[in-house]
């Protein structure tokens, strides 16, 4: 089965072709980061308009790269939510109308399920069950994954998501959008000079809380005005240390409590080199494994949607042919969880 995947939930248009027998055949991505950078964040209306411009050429590029035609496609998977409604509508209407014209089924994919399964696109993926750390701009969750669609929430953020904390702290330090990559780059030249709290590090649950960290950074920046480059780098260094230490500690606790020995990490913050370094060391010490998506599949992309769609197609034996145009901007992950 050849599945076309379409992602348009935020500021990246992603299209990919996944073959259930031969794996990922092609993927094409356009990031709107430069366009939104001058506004310091995503402008929803500009995002939707740009998705309209990109989705068809990207599909043509992916088909060409895979040496396939539209007629070869067996099903179309697309991100139905959560995300920006106008942006989601572009991918949804494109996918549904193309599927209608080809009379093939569609699969509505939850964006986070795409992220969650992305590490399985790589070589030697771990077997189910495993623990998943999902750390994106909107989510910080630990889950037990027993199979496709078999998810149990182990821990969640009580306030800001990890990526959100990176973005907000980057803003406080006067760095550009998106904040995560900029902050981690600056942290490379920082030194251990400040001490920030490690929120909920020793709590008895697997929850996270990052908004207090941002407030502590605000206090630090106020105390050191005007901020020189060295101070900014030292704050970035310590902030990254604090977030990655909490994430690593909770991942190890989740492995211990579930008795599982495989961890997967996904979502934009999963691209963070310091987090990977700490998780590699910690899991090795406990004879556990850790898997990540390749860097380009940590952030939004079409490959993870094509893959999740293919897995869903297999699990539900079909997809559907309703060809409706509804999006779910606030689609709650809880709807995918085991009751
Ligand atoms: O998964 P993603 O592309 O979008 C959502 O679904 O939210 O994640 C984007 C988030 C942003 O908050 C961004 O700052 C963060 O991931 N991010 C990073 C890094 N690369 C992206 N955070 C820390 N270090 C990075 N290298
Ligand atoms: Zn995402």
Short mmCIF file of C-alpha atoms and ligand atoms in Angstrom, two decimals:
data_model
loop_
_atom_site.label_atom_id
_atom_site.label_comp_id
_atom_site.label_asym_id
_atom_site.label_seq_id
_atom_site.Cartn_x
_atom_site.Cartn_y
_atom_site.Cartn_z
CA UNK A 1 0.00 0.00 0.00
CA UNK A 2 1.28 3.43 -0.90
CA UNK A 3 0.21 6.18 1.52
CA UNK A 4 0.54 9.89 0.82
CA UNK A 5 0.96 11.90 4.04
CA UNK A 6 0.15 15.60 4.34
CA UNK A 7 1.10 17.82 7.29
CA UNK A 8 -0.01 21.46 7.54
CA UNK A 9 -0.90 22.02 11.20
CA UNK A 10 1.43 24.93 11.90
CA UNK A 11 4.31 26.52 10.01
CA UNK A 12 5.67 23.59 8.02
CA UNK A 13 4.13 22.07 4.93
CA UNK A 14 5.19 18.43 4.72
CA UNK A 15 4.33 15.80 2.13
CA UNK A 16 5.63 12.22 2.01
CA UNK A 17 5.07 8.83 0.42
CA UNK A 18 5.28 5.76 2.63
CA UNK A 19 5.09 2.27 1.19
CA UNK A 20 4.01 -0.41 3.67
CA UNK A 21 6.40 -2.87 2.02
CA UNK A 22 9.34 -0.70 1.05
CA UNK A 23 9.25 2.02 3.72
CA UNK A 24 9.62 5.74 3.19
CA UNK A 25 9.99 6.47 -0.54
CA UNK A 26 10.11 10.27 -0.52
CA UNK A 27 9.42 13.31 1.58
CA UNK A 28 9.32 17.01 0.85
CA UNK A 29 9.14 19.86 3.32
CA UNK A 30 8.81 23.61 3.25
CA UNK A 31 9.42 25.53 6.45
CA UNK A 32 7.85 28.97 6.87
CA UNK A 33 10.24 29.87 9.69
CA UNK A 34 11.83 32.77 7.81
CA UNK A 35 8.47 34.28 6.92
CA UNK A 36 7.27 34.26 10.55
CA UNK A 37 10.62 35.25 12.07
CA UNK A 38 10.10 38.96 11.48
CA UNK A 39 6.88 38.81 13.57
CA UNK A 40 8.53 36.85 16.41
CA UNK A 41 6.07 33.95 16.09
CA UNK A 42 3.64 32.19 13.77
CA UNK A 43 1.04 34.44 12.09
CA UNK A 44 -1.87 32.03 11.45
CA UNK A 45 -3.30 33.76 8.36
CA UNK A 46 0.11 33.94 6.68
CA UNK A 47 0.68 30.29 7.54
CA UNK A 48 -2.56 29.15 5.85
CA UNK A 49 -1.87 31.16 2.72
CA UNK A 50 1.61 29.75 2.43
CA UNK A 51 0.43 26.15 2.88
CA UNK A 52 -1.85 26.75 -0.13
CA UNK A 53 1.16 27.86 -2.18
CA UNK A 54 3.33 24.88 -1.17
CA UNK A 55 1.18 21.79 -0.90
CA UNK A 56 0.78 21.00 -4.62
CA UNK A 57 4.41 21.60 -5.69
CA UNK A 58 5.62 19.56 -2.70
CA UNK A 59 3.33 16.68 -3.67
CA UNK A 60 4.69 16.80 -7.22
CA UNK A 61 8.25 16.80 -5.86
CA UNK A 62 7.58 13.79 -3.62
CA UNK A 63 5.90 11.83 -6.43
CA UNK A 64 8.80 12.58 -8.76
CA UNK A 65 11.38 11.57 -6.15
CA UNK A 66 9.56 8.28 -5.52
CA UNK A 67 9.06 7.75 -9.25
CA UNK A 68 5.31 7.37 -8.72
CA UNK A 69 2.16 8.93 -10.14
CA UNK A 70 -1.06 10.01 -8.44
CA UNK A 71 -2.68 6.78 -9.63
CA UNK A 72 -0.18 4.73 -7.61
CA UNK A 73 -1.44 6.18 -4.30
CA UNK A 74 -3.69 3.82 -2.30
CA UNK A 75 -4.68 6.13 0.57
CA UNK A 76 -4.10 9.67 1.83
CA UNK A 77 -3.29 10.44 5.46
CA UNK A 78 -3.38 13.99 6.75
CA UNK A 79 -3.12 15.89 10.01
CA UNK A 80 -6.67 16.67 11.11
CA UNK A 81 -5.54 18.29 14.37
CA UNK A 82 -4.53 19.69 16.73
CA UNK A 83 -3.13 22.89 15.23
CA UNK A 84 -4.12 26.18 13.61
CA UNK A 85 -7.56 25.77 12.06
CA UNK A 86 -6.87 27.67 8.83
CA UNK A 87 -3.59 25.83 8.33
CA UNK A 88 -5.20 22.45 9.04
CA UNK A 89 -7.98 23.24 6.57
CA UNK A 90 -5.47 23.55 3.74
CA UNK A 91 -4.07 20.04 4.23
CA UNK A 92 -7.52 18.61 4.95
CA UNK A 93 -9.25 20.06 1.90
CA UNK A 94 -6.33 19.18 -0.35
CA UNK A 95 -6.18 15.58 0.95
CA UNK A 96 -9.92 14.99 0.92
CA UNK A 97 -10.49 16.42 -2.56
CA UNK A 98 -7.53 14.56 -4.05
CA UNK A 99 -8.75 11.33 -2.41
CA UNK A 100 -12.26 11.99 -3.74
CA UNK A 101 -10.96 12.48 -7.27
CA UNK A 102 -8.93 9.25 -7.01
CA UNK A 103 -11.73 7.44 -5.09
CA UNK A 104 -9.29 6.21 -2.43
CA UNK A 105 -9.67 6.27 1.38
CA UNK A 106 -8.40 8.96 3.73
CA UNK A 107 -6.96 8.57 7.22
CA UNK A 108 -7.27 11.40 9.76
CA UNK A 109 -4.10 11.53 11.81
CA UNK A 110 -3.59 13.14 15.22
CA UNK A 111 -0.47 15.30 14.89
CA UNK A 112 0.98 13.97 18.15
CA UNK A 113 0.50 10.38 17.12
CA UNK A 114 2.61 11.30 14.10
CA UNK A 115 5.37 12.60 16.39
CA UNK A 116 4.99 9.64 18.71
CA UNK A 117 5.54 7.05 15.98
CA UNK A 118 8.22 8.99 14.07
CA UNK A 119 11.18 7.15 15.69
CA UNK A 120 9.81 3.90 14.21
CA UNK A 121 10.64 5.23 10.74
CA UNK A 122 14.32 4.69 11.51
CA UNK A 123 16.33 1.49 11.10
CA UNK A 124 16.05 -1.14 13.87
CA UNK A 125 13.05 0.43 15.60
CA UNK A 126 12.32 -0.79 19.15
CA UNK A 127 9.58 -3.37 19.63
CA UNK A 128 6.40 -2.51 21.49
CA UNK A 129 5.93 -1.90 24.36
CA UNK A 130 8.12 1.13 25.08
CA UNK A 131 8.07 4.41 26.96
CA UNK A 132 7.72 7.52 24.82
CA UNK A 133 8.78 11.03 25.74
CA UNK A 134 6.87 13.48 23.57
CA UNK A 135 8.34 16.97 23.84
CA UNK A 136 7.08 19.52 21.35
CA UNK A 137 6.05 23.17 21.33
CA UNK A 138 2.67 22.30 22.83
CA UNK A 139 3.22 19.03 24.70
CA UNK A 140 5.50 17.39 27.26
CA UNK A 141 4.25 13.93 27.94
CA UNK A 142 5.46 10.55 29.00
CA UNK A 143 3.50 7.63 27.63
CA UNK A 144 3.50 3.89 27.74
CA UNK A 145 3.02 2.62 24.18
CA UNK A 146 1.83 -0.98 23.78
CA UNK A 147 1.00 -0.72 20.08
CA UNK A 148 -0.44 1.66 17.49
CA UNK A 149 -3.38 3.34 19.22
CA UNK A 150 -2.55 1.73 22.55
CA UNK A 151 -1.31 4.62 24.62
CA UNK A 152 -1.32 5.20 28.35
CA UNK A 153 -0.48 8.62 29.73
CA UNK A 154 2.15 8.33 32.47
CA UNK A 155 2.94 12.00 33.02
CA UNK A 156 2.08 15.40 31.61
CA UNK A 157 3.08 19.02 32.00
CA UNK A 158 1.12 20.97 34.58
CA UNK A 159 1.72 24.24 32.72
CA UNK A 160 4.14 25.15 29.89
CA UNK A 161 5.39 22.50 27.46
CA UNK A 162 9.17 22.03 27.22
CA UNK A 163 9.33 23.61 23.74
CA UNK A 164 7.18 26.50 24.92
CA UNK A 165 9.59 27.07 27.83
CA UNK A 166 12.52 27.10 25.39
CA UNK A 167 10.68 29.57 23.14
CA UNK A 168 9.64 31.92 25.97
CA UNK A 169 13.09 31.87 27.59
CA UNK A 170 14.69 32.55 24.22
CA UNK A 171 12.42 35.57 23.87
CA UNK A 172 13.50 36.85 27.32
CA UNK A 173 17.10 36.58 26.12
CA UNK A 174 16.29 38.50 22.96
CA UNK A 175 16.82 35.52 20.66
CA UNK A 176 14.84 35.01 17.49
CA UNK A 177 12.02 32.66 16.63
CA UNK A 178 11.96 29.68 16.88
CA UNK A 179 13.61 29.89 20.26
CA UNK A 180 14.63 26.28 20.94
CA UNK A 181 17.38 25.91 18.33
CA UNK A 182 18.64 29.48 18.94
CA UNK A 183 18.82 28.97 22.70
CA UNK A 184 20.61 25.62 22.46
CA UNK A 185 23.13 27.15 20.04
CA UNK A 186 23.84 29.99 22.46
CA UNK A 187 24.12 27.53 25.38
CA UNK A 188 27.15 25.96 23.63
CA UNK A 189 29.22 29.01 24.58
CA UNK A 190 27.75 29.27 28.11
CA UNK A 191 29.36 28.22 31.40
CA UNK A 192 27.97 26.88 34.69
CA UNK A 193 27.63 30.19 36.55
CA UNK A 194 23.96 30.40 37.63
CA UNK A 195 21.70 27.93 39.38
CA UNK A 196 18.10 27.56 38.27
CA UNK A 197 15.50 25.30 39.95
CA UNK A 198 14.72 21.78 38.67
CA UNK A 199 10.90 21.84 38.96
CA UNK A 200 9.27 18.59 40.17
CA UNK A 201 12.60 16.75 39.85
CA UNK A 202 11.93 14.64 42.92
CA UNK A 203 8.14 14.60 42.86
CA UNK A 204 6.64 11.14 43.28
CA UNK A 205 4.78 11.38 39.93
CA UNK A 206 5.93 11.69 36.31
CA UNK A 207 4.58 15.20 35.72
CA UNK A 208 6.50 18.26 34.57
CA UNK A 209 6.23 21.97 35.27
CA UNK A 210 8.27 24.52 33.34
CA UNK A 211 6.57 27.88 33.86
CA UNK A 212 8.42 28.58 37.13
CA UNK A 213 11.74 28.16 35.33
CA UNK A 214 10.79 30.89 32.90
CA UNK A 215 9.95 33.18 35.85
CA UNK A 216 13.34 32.40 37.42
CA UNK A 217 15.01 33.32 34.13
CA UNK A 218 13.07 36.59 34.12
CA UNK A 219 14.35 37.38 37.63
CA UNK A 220 17.92 36.58 36.54
CA UNK A 221 17.68 38.77 33.45
CA UNK A 222 16.29 41.66 35.55
CA UNK A 223 19.18 41.32 38.00
CA UNK A 224 21.81 41.48 35.26
CA UNK A 225 20.66 44.41 33.14
CA UNK A 226 21.97 45.37 30.66
CA UNK A 227 22.48 41.75 29.58
CA UNK A 228 25.86 41.16 27.95
CA UNK A 229 26.47 38.27 25.56
CA UNK A 230 28.36 36.23 28.14
CA UNK A 231 25.55 36.47 30.69
CA UNK A 232 22.97 35.53 28.06
CA UNK A 233 24.99 32.46 27.11
CA UNK A 234 25.42 31.45 30.77
CA UNK A 235 21.67 31.77 31.40
CA UNK A 236 20.92 29.74 28.24
CA UNK A 237 23.39 27.09 29.40
CA UNK A 238 21.80 26.75 32.83
CA UNK A 239 18.25 26.81 31.48
CA UNK A 240 19.06 23.97 29.08
CA UNK A 241 20.77 22.04 31.90
CA UNK A 242 17.67 22.40 34.10
CA UNK A 243 15.15 21.30 31.45
CA UNK A 244 17.22 18.39 30.17
CA UNK A 245 18.01 17.17 33.69
CA UNK A 246 14.31 17.10 34.61
CA UNK A 247 13.33 15.37 31.33
CA UNK A 248 16.09 12.75 31.69
CA UNK A 249 15.31 12.02 35.34
CA UNK A 250 11.60 11.55 34.60
CA UNK A 251 12.29 9.29 31.61
CA UNK A 252 14.45 7.03 33.76
CA UNK A 253 11.78 7.02 36.46
CA UNK A 254 9.15 6.05 33.85
CA UNK A 255 11.33 3.15 32.64
CA UNK A 256 11.85 2.02 36.21
CA UNK A 257 8.17 2.21 37.13
CA UNK A 258 6.89 0.46 34.01
CA UNK A 259 9.65 -2.15 34.06
CA UNK A 260 10.26 -1.44 30.34
CA UNK A 261 13.73 -1.01 28.87
CA UNK A 262 13.14 0.86 25.62
CA UNK A 263 12.62 4.60 25.41
CA UNK A 264 11.74 6.65 22.35
CA UNK A 265 11.92 10.42 22.17
CA UNK A 266 10.00 12.57 19.72
CA UNK A 267 8.84 16.12 19.05
CA UNK A 268 10.84 19.27 18.35
CA UNK A 269 12.74 19.30 21.66
CA UNK A 270 13.86 15.75 20.85
CA UNK A 271 16.31 17.43 18.45
CA UNK A 272 18.12 19.01 21.41
CA UNK A 273 21.70 17.71 21.49
CA UNK A 274 22.12 18.13 25.26
CA UNK A 275 18.94 16.14 25.92
CA UNK A 276 20.16 13.36 23.61
CA UNK A 277 23.56 13.35 25.31
CA UNK A 278 22.02 12.99 28.79
CA UNK A 279 19.50 10.35 27.73
CA UNK A 280 22.19 8.32 25.94
CA UNK A 281 24.34 8.24 29.08
CA UNK A 282 21.47 7.54 31.49
CA UNK A 283 19.88 4.74 29.43
CA UNK A 284 23.25 3.09 28.76
CA UNK A 285 23.99 3.05 32.48
CA UNK A 286 20.72 1.16 33.12
CA UNK A 287 21.18 -1.17 30.11
CA UNK A 288 18.16 0.39 28.39
CA UNK A 289 17.90 1.63 24.79
CA UNK A 290 16.85 5.04 23.51
CA UNK A 291 15.71 5.84 19.94
CA UNK A 292 15.14 9.16 18.25
CA UNK A 293 13.85 10.21 14.86
CA UNK A 294 16.50 11.68 12.56
CA UNK A 295 16.78 15.42 13.28
CA UNK A 296 14.57 16.53 10.39
CA UNK A 297 11.76 14.24 11.61
CA UNK A 298 11.81 15.63 15.17
CA UNK A 299 10.05 18.78 14.05
CA UNK A 300 6.91 18.77 11.89
CA UNK A 301 7.09 16.77 8.65
CA UNK A 302 4.96 14.74 6.26
CA UNK A 303 6.83 11.45 6.75
CA UNK A 304 5.52 10.94 10.29
CA UNK A 305 1.96 11.56 9.08
CA UNK A 306 2.28 9.15 6.14
CA UNK A 307 3.76 6.56 8.51
CA UNK A 308 1.13 7.01 11.27
CA UNK A 309 -1.54 6.88 8.55
CA UNK A 310 -0.13 3.62 7.18
CA UNK A 311 -0.05 2.12 10.68
CA UNK A 312 -3.63 3.24 11.34
CA UNK A 313 -4.73 1.86 7.96
CA UNK A 314 -3.29 -1.50 8.93
CA UNK A 315 -4.85 -1.42 12.40
CA UNK A 316 -8.33 -0.33 11.24
CA UNK A 317 -8.36 -2.23 7.92
CA UNK A 318 -9.47 0.59 5.74
CA UNK A 319 -9.58 4.35 6.38
CA UNK A 320 -12.77 6.00 5.21
CA UNK A 321 -14.39 7.50 2.16
CA UNK A 322 -16.56 10.24 3.70
CA UNK A 323 -14.58 13.02 2.02
CA UNK A 324 -15.68 15.52 4.71
CA UNK A 325 -13.78 18.75 5.39
CA UNK A 326 -13.70 18.98 9.18
CA UNK A 327 -10.60 19.86 11.19
CA UNK A 328 -9.94 19.39 14.92
CA UNK A 329 -7.80 22.35 16.06
CA UNK A 330 -8.12 21.26 19.70
CA UNK A 331 -8.16 17.51 19.22
CA UNK A 332 -7.34 16.20 22.68
CA UNK A 333 -4.76 13.45 22.87
CA UNK A 334 -6.90 11.88 25.61
CA UNK A 335 -9.25 10.69 22.85
CA UNK A 336 -6.47 8.42 21.62
CA UNK A 337 -5.62 7.04 25.04
CA UNK A 338 -6.71 3.74 26.44
CA UNK A 339 -9.76 4.22 28.71
O1 LIG B 1 7.27 19.27 17.29
P1 LIG B 1 7.39 20.68 16.86
O2 LIG B 1 8.03 20.98 15.55
O3 LIG B 1 6.01 21.41 16.81
C1 LIG B 1 4.95 21.16 17.64
O4 LIG B 1 4.18 20.22 17.32
O5 LIG B 1 4.87 21.87 18.66
O6 LIG B 1 8.19 21.39 18.03
C2 LIG B 1 8.55 22.72 17.98
C3 LIG B 1 9.23 23.07 19.29
C4 LIG B 1 9.50 24.55 19.43
O7 LIG B 1 9.10 24.96 20.71
C5 LIG B 1 11.03 24.63 19.26
O8 LIG B 1 11.60 25.72 19.93
C6 LIG B 1 11.47 23.31 19.85
O9 LIG B 1 10.49 22.39 19.41
N1 LIG B 1 12.80 22.91 19.37
C7 LIG B 1 13.86 22.78 20.18
C8 LIG B 1 14.96 22.41 19.35
N2 LIG B 1 14.51 22.34 18.06
C9 LIG B 1 13.17 22.63 18.10
N3 LIG B 1 14.00 22.95 21.51
C10 LIG B 1 15.21 22.75 22.04
N4 LIG B 1 16.31 22.42 21.32
C11 LIG B 1 16.22 22.24 19.98
N5 LIG B 1 17.32 21.91 19.28
ZN1 LIG B 2 4.61 19.07 15.89
#
